Structures are given as C-alpha cells and as structure tokens.
Amino acid sequence: QVQLVESGGGLVQPGGSLRLSCVASGSIFRIYTMAWYRQAPGKQRELVALITSGDTTKYRDSVKGRFTISRDNAKNTVYLQMNSLKPEDTAVYLCNAIVDVRSSWGQGTQVTVSS
C-alpha cells in the first residue's frame, strides 16, 4: 500500500507564488514517473507537469515558464513551484506517482488564485 500526501496549497493573489509538495510513503521499492494534475470545478482532470526517474520534465503549454517540477528521491517527494499564478490556475492539484507497478494518487490540495 502506497500513500501520497500533498501539501502547500492555499489562497494567493494573482502574480503570487506557491510551492506544492507530495510525499510518498508505504511499501515502496522504486518510484518511476511523478506528476502533478489539476482539476477545476466542472472540468476534466489535466496533466500539469511530470518528471521521470531520469529527471526528464514535461509541462502543459499554459504553465511553461511559470511552473517548475522537481523531485527528491531520497525523500520520495515531488515538488511543484508555481510562480506568476493566474486565476485560471485555480483548481485542486493532485499528485500521481508510478510506484513499482501501480499508479497511485493523492487526495489533492486546493489552490485558489484570487484578489
């Protein structure tokens, strides 16, 4: 059993920054790709960014240049640094990780960008 726990969400003004963290715990042999998704009310879940075990990263176009994904393998943690936040970034942000042979999800953390 693997648990993913996100933290770092909150309310921020447009142009502000937040740093999300997601820690994996439990029965873990190896973590492969880690990713951040988001889901806004009434919208489909969408991939925000991912990072492979070889540190290759990929971003959706709307966050390129503003968001940075990184990982600390010693801590089984993935981060999402979000700068220059916009109201359209408002969503629940969910962590996903491929742990051994399974895809695991966190419960999500709310990010609200509003003045």
PDB file of N, CA and C in Angstrom, residues 38-106:
ATOM      1  N   ARG A  38      -4.304  18.644 -12.251  1.00  0.00           N
ATOM      2  CA  ARG A  38      -5.233  19.561 -11.597  1.00  0.00           C
ATOM      3  C   ARG A  38      -6.623  19.366 -12.168  1.00  0.00           C
ATOM      4  N   GLN A  39      -7.586  19.685 -11.343  1.00  0.00           N
ATOM      5  CA  GLN A  39      -8.977  19.579 -11.780  1.00  0.00           C
ATOM      6  C   GLN A  39      -9.753  20.744 -11.213  1.00  0.00           C
ATOM      7  N   ALA A  40     -10.292  21.558 -12.109  1.00  0.00           N
ATOM      8  CA  ALA A  40     -11.128  22.684 -11.727  1.00  0.00           C
ATOM      9  C   ALA A  40     -12.584  22.233 -11.764  1.00  0.00           C
ATOM     10  N   PRO A  41     -13.451  22.927 -11.023  1.00  0.00           N
ATOM     11  CA  PRO A  41     -14.861  22.548 -10.992  1.00  0.00           C
ATOM     12  C   PRO A  41     -15.468  22.503 -12.393  1.00  0.00           C
ATOM     13  N   GLY A  42     -16.130  21.403 -12.708  1.00  0.00           N
ATOM     14  CA  GLY A  42     -16.790  21.266 -13.999  1.00  0.00           C
ATOM     15  C   GLY A  42     -15.873  20.973 -15.163  1.00  0.00           C
ATOM     16  N   LYS A  43     -14.592  20.760 -14.878  1.00  0.00           N
ATOM     17  CA  LYS A  43     -13.627  20.500 -15.948  1.00  0.00           C
ATOM     18  C   LYS A  43     -12.961  19.145 -15.745  1.00  0.00           C
ATOM     19  N   GLN A  44     -12.382  18.647 -16.822  1.00  0.00           N
ATOM     20  CA  GLN A  44     -11.679  17.372 -16.741  1.00  0.00           C
ATOM     21  C   GLN A  44     -10.326  17.550 -16.057  1.00  0.00           C
ATOM     22  N   ARG A  45      -9.873  16.470 -15.464  1.00  0.00           N
ATOM     23  CA  ARG A  45      -8.540  16.467 -14.871  1.00  0.00           C
ATOM     24  C   ARG A  45      -7.509  16.606 -15.985  1.00  0.00           C
ATOM     25  N   GLU A  46      -6.492  17.439 -15.762  1.00  0.00           N
ATOM     26  CA  GLU A  46      -5.478  17.659 -16.784  1.00  0.00           C
ATOM     27  C   GLU A  46      -4.090  17.559 -16.192  1.00  0.00           C
ATOM     28  N   LEU A  47      -3.177  17.077 -17.006  1.00  0.00           N
ATOM     29  CA  LEU A  47      -1.782  16.969 -16.596  1.00  0.00           C
ATOM     30  C   LEU A  47      -1.154  18.355 -16.569  1.00  0.00           C
ATOM     31  N   VAL A  48      -0.503  18.679 -15.469  1.00  0.00           N
ATOM     32  CA  VAL A  48       0.192  19.956 -15.346  1.00  0.00           C
ATOM     33  C   VAL A  48       1.677  19.793 -15.678  1.00  0.00           C
ATOM     34  N   ALA A  49       2.301  18.812 -15.035  1.00  0.00           N
ATOM     35  CA  ALA A  49       3.727  18.582 -15.247  1.00  0.00           C
ATOM     36  C   ALA A  49       4.091  17.187 -14.765  1.00  0.00           C
ATOM     37  N   LEU A  50       5.131  16.634 -15.370  1.00  0.00           N
ATOM     38  CA  LEU A  50       5.633  15.346 -14.913  1.00  0.00           C
ATOM     39  C   LEU A  50       7.150  15.343 -14.920  1.00  0.00           C
ATOM     40  N   ILE A  51       7.701  14.448 -14.122  1.00  0.00           N
ATOM     41  CA  ILE A  51       9.152  14.274 -14.073  1.00  0.00           C
ATOM     42  C   ILE A  51       9.435  12.773 -13.993  1.00  0.00           C
ATOM     43  N   THR A  52      10.295  12.315 -14.879  1.00  0.00           N
ATOM     44  CA  THR A  52      10.622  10.891 -14.908  1.00  0.00           C
ATOM     45  C   THR A  52      11.703  10.568 -13.884  1.00  0.00           C
ATOM     46  N   SER A  53      11.980   9.292 -13.740  1.00  0.00           N
ATOM     47  CA  SER A  53      13.034   8.880 -12.814  1.00  0.00           C
ATOM     48  C   SER A  53      14.399   9.355 -13.289  1.00  0.00           C
ATOM     49  N   GLY A  54      14.502   9.690 -14.580  1.00  0.00           N
ATOM     50  CA  GLY A  54      15.742  10.239 -15.104  1.00  0.00           C
ATOM     51  C   GLY A  54      15.754  11.752 -15.144  1.00  0.00           C
ATOM     52  N   ASP A  55      14.776  12.366 -14.479  1.00  0.00           N
ATOM     53  CA  ASP A  55      14.670  13.822 -14.347  1.00  0.00           C
ATOM     54  C   ASP A  55      14.287  14.535 -15.650  1.00  0.00           C
ATOM     55  N   THR A  56      13.738  13.809 -16.595  1.00  0.00           N
ATOM     56  CA  THR A  56      13.144  14.479 -17.757  1.00  0.00           C
ATOM     57  C   THR A  56      11.815  15.080 -17.337  1.00  0.00           C
ATOM     58  N   THR A  57      11.586  16.322 -17.744  1.00  0.00           N
ATOM     59  CA  THR A  57      10.356  17.004 -17.356  1.00  0.00           C
ATOM     60  C   THR A  57       9.509  17.352 -18.576  1.00  0.00           C
ATOM     61  N   LYS A  58       8.215  17.493 -18.318  1.00  0.00           N
ATOM     62  CA  LYS A  58       7.273  17.877 -19.367  1.00  0.00           C
ATOM     63  C   LYS A  58       6.209  18.732 -18.719  1.00  0.00           C
ATOM     64  N   TYR A  59       5.784  19.789 -19.424  1.00  0.00           N
ATOM     65  CA  TYR A  59       4.793  20.725 -18.896  1.00  0.00           C
ATOM     66  C   TYR A  59       3.691  20.946 -19.916  1.00  0.00           C
ATOM     67  N   ARG A  60       2.491  21.237 -19.393  1.00  0.00           N
ATOM     68  CA  ARG A  60       1.466  21.690 -20.310  1.00  0.00           C
ATOM     69  C   ARG A  60       1.817  23.108 -20.747  1.00  0.00           C
ATOM     70  N   ASP A  61       1.386  23.486 -21.942  1.00  0.00           N
ATOM     71  CA  ASP A  61       1.816  24.756 -22.512  1.00  0.00           C
ATOM     72  C   ASP A  61       1.459  25.947 -21.637  1.00  0.00           C
ATOM     73  N   SER A  62       0.314  25.911 -20.994  1.00  0.00           N
ATOM     74  CA  SER A  62      -0.166  27.089 -20.259  1.00  0.00           C
ATOM     75  C   SER A  62       0.652  27.387 -19.001  1.00  0.00           C
ATOM     76  N   VAL A  63       1.498  26.448 -18.564  1.00  0.00           N
ATOM     77  CA  VAL A  63       2.285  26.692 -17.345  1.00  0.00           C
ATOM     78  C   VAL A  63       3.785  26.790 -17.635  1.00  0.00           C
ATOM     79  N   LYS A  64       4.169  26.556 -18.874  1.00  0.00           N
ATOM     80  CA  LYS A  64       5.591  26.631 -19.220  1.00  0.00           C
ATOM     81  C   LYS A  64       6.156  28.006 -18.897  1.00  0.00           C
ATOM     82  N   GLY A  65       7.322  28.010 -18.256  1.00  0.00           N
ATOM     83  CA  GLY A  65       7.967  29.253 -17.881  1.00  0.00           C
ATOM     84  C   GLY A  65       7.487  29.808 -16.547  1.00  0.00           C
ATOM     85  N   ARG A  66       6.408  29.244 -16.001  1.00  0.00           N
ATOM     86  CA  ARG A  66       5.887  29.720 -14.709  1.00  0.00           C
ATOM     87  C   ARG A  66       5.996  28.648 -13.621  1.00  0.00           C
ATOM     88  N   PHE A  67       5.821  27.392 -14.004  1.00  0.00           N
ATOM     89  CA  PHE A  67       5.858  26.285 -13.039  1.00  0.00           C
ATOM     90  C   PHE A  67       7.133  25.467 -13.236  1.00  0.00           C
ATOM     91  N   THR A  68       7.643  24.917 -12.127  1.00  0.00           N
ATOM     92  CA  THR A  68       8.810  24.041 -12.186  1.00  0.00           C
ATOM     93  C   THR A  68       8.553  22.818 -11.323  1.00  0.00           C
ATOM     94  N   ILE A  69       8.704  21.648 -11.917  1.00  0.00           N
ATOM     95  CA  ILE A  69       8.566  20.402 -11.176  1.00  0.00           C
ATOM     96  C   ILE A  69       9.949  19.868 -10.849  1.00  0.00           C
ATOM     97  N   SER A  70      10.092  19.306  -9.649  1.00  0.00           N
ATOM     98  CA  SER A  70      11.355  18.717  -9.237  1.00  0.00           C
ATOM     99  C   SER A  70      11.059  17.572  -8.278  1.00  0.00           C
ATOM    100  N   ARG A  71      12.061  16.766  -8.001  1.00  0.00           N
ATOM    101  CA  ARG A  71      11.870  15.640  -7.094  1.00  0.00           C
ATOM    102  C   ARG A  71      13.109  15.432  -6.245  1.00  0.00           C
ATOM    103  N   ASP A  72      12.864  14.865  -5.058  1.00  0.00           N
ATOM    104  CA  ASP A  72      13.938  14.477  -4.154  1.00  0.00           C
ATOM    105  C   ASP A  72      13.751  12.993  -3.893  1.00  0.00           C
ATOM    106  N   ASN A  73      14.527  12.178  -4.564  1.00  0.00           N
ATOM    107  CA  ASN A  73      14.331  10.738  -4.471  1.00  0.00           C
ATOM    108  C   ASN A  73      14.632  10.199  -3.066  1.00  0.00           C
ATOM    109  N   ALA A  74      15.538  10.827  -2.365  1.00  0.00           N
ATOM    110  CA  ALA A  74      15.868  10.375  -1.014  1.00  0.00           C
ATOM    111  C   ALA A  74      14.686  10.564  -0.071  1.00  0.00           C
ATOM    112  N   LYS A  75      13.822  11.523  -0.399  1.00  0.00           N
ATOM    113  CA  LYS A  75      12.664  11.819   0.446  1.00  0.00           C
ATOM    114  C   LYS A  75      11.356  11.335  -0.174  1.00  0.00           C
ATOM    115  N   ASN A  76      11.440  10.657  -1.321  1.00  0.00           N
ATOM    116  CA  ASN A  76      10.225  10.192  -2.022  1.00  0.00           C
ATOM    117  C   ASN A  76       9.236  11.338  -2.212  1.00  0.00           C
ATOM    118  N   THR A  77       9.748  12.473  -2.609  1.00  0.00           N
ATOM    119  CA  THR A  77       8.943  13.699  -2.673  1.00  0.00           C
ATOM    120  C   THR A  77       9.059  14.351  -4.042  1.00  0.00           C
ATOM    121  N   VAL A  78       7.936  14.865  -4.505  1.00  0.00           N
ATOM    122  CA  VAL A  78       7.912  15.667  -5.722  1.00  0.00           C
ATOM    123  C   VAL A  78       7.355  17.043  -5.358  1.00  0.00           C
ATOM    124  N   TYR A  79       7.904  18.051  -6.013  1.00  0.00           N
ATOM    125  CA  TYR A  79       7.524  19.441  -5.739  1.00  0.00           C
ATOM    126  C   TYR A  79       6.984  20.095  -7.008  1.00  0.00           C
ATOM    127  N   LEU A  80       6.175  21.121  -6.808  1.00  0.00           N
ATOM    128  CA  LEU A  80       5.733  21.958  -7.924  1.00  0.00           C
ATOM    129  C   LEU A  80       5.832  23.412  -7.467  1.00  0.00           C
ATOM    130  N   GLN A  81       6.825  24.093  -7.993  1.00  0.00           N
ATOM    131  CA  GLN A  81       6.963  25.523  -7.722  1.00  0.00           C
ATOM    132  C   GLN A  81       6.130  26.273  -8.744  1.00  0.00           C
ATOM    133  N   MET A  82       5.192  27.063  -8.262  1.00  0.00           N
ATOM    134  CA  MET A  82       4.265  27.775  -9.140  1.00  0.00           C
ATOM    135  C   MET A  82       4.455  29.278  -8.939  1.00  0.00           C
ATOM    136  N   ASN A  83       4.894  29.946  -9.980  1.00  0.00           N
ATOM    137  CA  ASN A  83       5.104  31.394  -9.948  1.00  0.00           C
ATOM    138  C   ASN A  83       4.150  32.073 -10.916  1.00  0.00           C
ATOM    139  N   SER A  84       4.003  33.383 -10.748  1.00  0.00           N
ATOM    140  CA  SER A  84       3.143  34.178 -11.634  1.00  0.00           C
ATOM    141  C   SER A  84       1.773  33.527 -11.795  1.00  0.00           C
ATOM    142  N   LEU A  85       1.188  33.170 -10.687  1.00  0.00           N
ATOM    143  CA  LEU A  85      -0.092  32.453 -10.723  1.00  0.00           C
ATOM    144  C   LEU A  85      -1.194  33.332 -11.282  1.00  0.00           C
ATOM    145  N   LYS A  86      -2.112  32.673 -11.993  1.00  0.00           N
ATOM    146  CA  LYS A  86      -3.241  33.344 -12.634  1.00  0.00           C
ATOM    147  C   LYS A  86      -4.548  32.753 -12.096  1.00  0.00           C
ATOM    148  N   PRO A  87      -5.633  33.502 -12.184  1.00  0.00           N
ATOM    149  CA  PRO A  87      -6.915  32.945 -11.716  1.00  0.00           C
ATOM    150  C   PRO A  87      -7.270  31.626 -12.381  1.00  0.00           C
ATOM    151  N   GLU A  88      -6.871  31.452 -13.629  1.00  0.00           N
ATOM    152  CA  GLU A  88      -7.190  30.197 -14.326  1.00  0.00           C
ATOM    153  C   GLU A  88      -6.371  29.013 -13.830  1.00  0.00           C
ATOM    154  N   ASP A  89      -5.424  29.244 -12.927  1.00  0.00           N
ATOM    155  CA  ASP A  89      -4.691  28.141 -12.299  1.00  0.00           C
ATOM    156  C   ASP A  89      -5.455  27.568 -11.106  1.00  0.00           C
ATOM    157  N   THR A  90      -6.561  28.206 -10.743  1.00  0.00           N
ATOM    158  CA  THR A  90      -7.355  27.734  -9.613  1.00  0.00           C
ATOM    159  C   THR A  90      -7.889  26.336  -9.883  1.00  0.00           C
ATOM    160  N   ALA A  91      -7.614  25.423  -8.958  1.00  0.00           N
ATOM    161  CA  ALA A  91      -8.015  24.020  -9.117  1.00  0.00           C
ATOM    162  C   ALA A  91      -7.574  23.234  -7.893  1.00  0.00           C
ATOM    163  N   VAL A  92      -8.032  21.995  -7.829  1.00  0.00           N
ATOM    164  CA  VAL A  92      -7.453  21.029  -6.900  1.00  0.00           C
ATOM    165  C   VAL A  92      -6.273  20.384  -7.616  1.00  0.00           C
ATOM    166  N   TYR A  93      -5.128  20.423  -6.985  1.00  0.00           N
ATOM    167  CA  TYR A  93      -3.910  19.851  -7.559  1.00  0.00           C
ATOM    168  C   TYR A  93      -3.661  18.484  -6.925  1.00  0.00           C
ATOM    169  N   LEU A  94      -3.506  17.493  -7.777  1.00  0.00           N
ATOM    170  CA  LEU A  94      -3.335  16.118  -7.320  1.00  0.00           C
ATOM    171  C   LEU A  94      -1.993  15.571  -7.763  1.00  0.00           C
ATOM    172  N   CYS A  95      -1.398  14.833  -6.876  1.00  0.00           N
ATOM    173  CA  CYS A  95      -0.121  14.184  -7.138  1.00  0.00           C
ATOM    174  C   CYS A  95      -0.369  12.761  -7.636  1.00  0.00           C
ATOM    175  N   ASN A  96       0.426  12.355  -8.610  1.00  0.00           N
ATOM    176  CA  ASN A  96       0.370  10.984  -9.109  1.00  0.00           C
ATOM    177  C   ASN A  96       1.782  10.431  -9.189  1.00  0.00           C
ATOM    178  N   ALA A  97       1.918   9.163  -8.845  1.00  0.00           N
ATOM    179  CA  ALA A  97       3.231   8.533  -8.943  1.00  0.00           C
ATOM    180  C   ALA A  97       3.084   7.087  -9.391  1.00  0.00           C
ATOM    181  N   ILE A  98       4.002   6.679 -10.243  1.00  0.00           N
ATOM    182  CA  ILE A  98       4.084   5.278 -10.628  1.00  0.00           C
ATOM    183  C   ILE A  98       5.059   4.622  -9.653  1.00  0.00           C
ATOM    184  N   VAL A  99       4.504   3.848  -8.729  1.00  0.00           N
ATOM    185  CA  VAL A  99       5.306   3.206  -7.688  1.00  0.00           C
ATOM    186  C   VAL A  99       5.311   1.705  -7.957  1.00  0.00           C
ATOM    187  N   ASP A 100       6.503   1.200  -8.240  1.00  0.00           N
ATOM    188  CA  ASP A 100       6.654  -0.205  -8.635  1.00  0.00           C
ATOM    189  C   ASP A 100       5.802  -0.460  -9.873  1.00  0.00           C
ATOM    190  N   VAL A 101       4.698  -1.151  -9.789  1.00  0.00           N
ATOM    191  CA  VAL A 101       3.877  -1.404 -10.970  1.00  0.00           C
ATOM    192  C   VAL A 101       2.508  -0.735 -10.892  1.00  0.00           C
ATOM    193  N   ARG A 102       2.308   0.131  -9.919  1.00  0.00           N
ATOM    194  CA  ARG A 102       0.988   0.716  -9.730  1.00  0.00           C
ATOM    195  C   ARG A 102       1.024   2.236  -9.830  1.00  0.00           C
ATOM    196  N   SER A 103      -0.094   2.784 -10.284  1.00  0.00           N
ATOM    197  CA  SER A 103      -0.292   4.219 -10.310  1.00  0.00           C
ATOM    198  C   SER A 103      -1.059   4.605  -9.052  1.00  0.00           C
ATOM    199  N   SER A 104      -0.498   5.515  -8.288  1.00  0.00           N
ATOM    200  CA  SER A 104      -1.115   5.959  -7.047  1.00  0.00           C
ATOM    201  C   SER A 104      -1.445   7.439  -7.108  1.00  0.00           C
ATOM    202  N   TRP A 105      -2.504   7.825  -6.409  1.00  0.00           N
ATOM    203  CA  TRP A 105      -2.968   9.219  -6.384  1.00  0.00           C
ATOM    204  C   TRP A 105      -3.065   9.730  -4.959  1.00  0.00           C
ATOM    205  N   GLY A 106      -2.797  11.018  -4.804  1.00  0.00           N
ATOM    206  CA  GLY A 106      -3.055  11.674  -3.550  1.00  0.00           C
ATOM    207  C   GLY A 106      -4.482  12.196  -3.509  1.00  0.00           C
TER     208      GLY A 106
END
